[in-house]
């Protein structure tokens, strides 16, 4: 019944929009503070180091982003790595391995789908 409605009351839409905006406000580059100096202008490589794909110590902003949703955690290579280490301690690492195999299968060429499905099954 709710899915067939094309209109939503403002009294329902505004609070959810405000909640979403306040949740993501710290991660908006226009609202939040500037990152370290631009490496194209200065010789400071801090921005490159902090924004590497896989880093030893992630920034606080990056970790806070992971706390928002599991999708944000899994999209970040460092977050996925730390999550896999956590799952290994909990003896459930096969869950993230299955997810990784599924993600590879999703973008695999059609000629390799049968082979990848067999690998996942085994």
Coordinates of C-alpha atoms in Angstrom, one line a residue:
X1 CA 0.0 0.0 0.0
X2 CA 2.8 2.5 0.9
X3 CA 4.8 1.6 -2.2
X4 CA 1.9 2.5 -4.5
X5 CA 1.8 6.0 -3.1
X6 CA 3.6 8.6 -5.2
X7 CA 3.3 11.4 -2.7
X8 CA 4.7 11.7 0.8
X9 CA 3.7 14.1 3.5
X10 CA 6.2 16.9 4.3
X11 CA 5.9 16.0 8.0
X12 CA 7.3 12.6 7.2
X13 CA 9.9 13.7 4.6
X14 CA 11.6 16.6 6.4
X15 CA 12.7 14.8 9.6
X16 CA 14.2 11.9 7.6
X17 CA 16.0 14.4 5.3
X18 CA 17.3 16.4 8.3
X19 CA 18.5 13.2 9.9
X20 CA 20.3 12.1 6.7
X21 CA 21.9 15.5 6.3
X22 CA 23.2 15.7 9.8
X23 CA 24.5 12.1 9.6
X24 CA 26.6 12.8 6.4
X25 CA 27.4 16.5 7.2
X26 CA 30.9 15.6 8.5
X27 CA 31.7 13.8 5.3
X28 CA 30.6 16.6 2.9
X29 CA 33.7 18.3 1.4
X30 CA 31.8 21.6 1.0
X31 CA 30.7 21.8 4.7
X32 CA 33.5 20.1 6.6
X33 CA 36.9 21.5 7.1
X34 CA 39.6 21.3 4.4
X35 CA 41.9 18.3 4.2
X36 CA 45.7 18.7 4.5
X37 CA 47.3 21.0 2.0
X38 CA 47.0 20.3 -1.7
X39 CA 50.0 18.2 -2.8
X40 CA 49.7 19.8 -6.3
X41 CA 50.4 23.2 -4.8
X42 CA 52.8 22.4 -2.0
X43 CA 55.4 19.7 -1.5
X44 CA 53.5 18.2 1.4
X45 CA 52.5 14.5 0.6
X46 CA 50.2 14.2 3.7
X47 CA 47.0 14.1 1.6
X48 CA 48.3 11.3 -0.6
X49 CA 49.3 9.3 2.5
X50 CA 46.0 9.7 4.3
X51 CA 43.9 8.9 1.3
X52 CA 45.8 5.8 0.1
X53 CA 43.5 2.8 -0.7
X54 CA 45.1 0.6 2.0
X55 CA 46.7 2.3 5.0
X56 CA 48.0 1.0 8.3
X57 CA 46.3 3.6 10.5
X58 CA 43.1 5.0 8.9
X59 CA 42.0 8.6 9.7
X60 CA 39.2 9.2 12.3
X61 CA 37.0 10.6 9.5
X62 CA 37.4 7.4 7.5
X63 CA 36.5 5.2 10.5
X64 CA 33.5 7.4 11.3
X65 CA 32.3 6.9 7.8
X66 CA 32.4 3.1 8.3
X67 CA 30.2 3.4 11.3
X68 CA 27.4 4.9 9.2
X69 CA 26.7 1.8 7.1
X70 CA 28.1 -1.6 6.2
X71 CA 28.2 -0.6 2.6
X72 CA 30.6 2.2 3.4
X73 CA 32.8 -0.2 5.3
X74 CA 32.9 -2.8 2.5
X75 CA 33.5 -0.2 -0.2
X76 CA 36.7 0.9 1.5
X77 CA 39.7 -1.5 1.1
X78 CA 41.1 -0.7 4.5
X79 CA 37.7 -1.1 6.2
X80 CA 37.2 -4.4 4.4
X81 CA 40.6 -5.6 5.5
X82 CA 39.9 -4.6 9.2
X83 CA 36.5 -6.2 9.0
X84 CA 38.0 -9.4 7.6
X85 CA 40.5 -9.5 10.5
X86 CA 37.6 -9.1 13.0
X87 CA 35.7 -11.9 11.3
X88 CA 38.8 -14.1 11.5
X89 CA 38.9 -13.6 15.3
X90 CA 35.2 -14.5 15.4
X91 CA 35.7 -17.6 13.3
X92 CA 33.4 -16.4 10.5
X93 CA 35.8 -15.3 7.9
X94 CA 34.1 -17.4 5.3
X95 CA 31.3 -14.9 5.2
X96 CA 33.5 -12.1 3.8
X97 CA 35.3 -14.5 1.5
X98 CA 31.9 -15.5 0.1
X99 CA 31.0 -11.8 -0.4
X100 CA 34.3 -11.1 -2.1
X101 CA 33.8 -14.1 -4.4
X102 CA 30.3 -12.8 -5.2
X103 CA 31.6 -9.3 -6.0
X104 CA 34.2 -10.8 -8.3
X105 CA 31.6 -13.0 -10.0
X106 CA 29.3 -9.9 -10.5
X107 CA 31.9 -8.2 -12.7
X108 CA 33.5 -11.3 -14.3
X109 CA 33.2 -11.8 -18.0
X110 CA 30.5 -14.2 -19.2
X111 CA 33.0 -16.8 -20.3
X112 CA 34.4 -17.1 -16.7
X113 CA 31.0 -17.2 -14.8
X114 CA 30.7 -21.0 -14.8
X115 CA 34.3 -21.4 -13.5
X116 CA 33.9 -18.8 -10.8
X117 CA 30.5 -20.3 -9.7
X118 CA 32.3 -23.7 -9.4
X119 CA 35.0 -22.1 -7.3
X120 CA 32.5 -20.5 -5.0
X121 CA 30.6 -23.8 -4.6
X122 CA 33.7 -25.7 -3.7

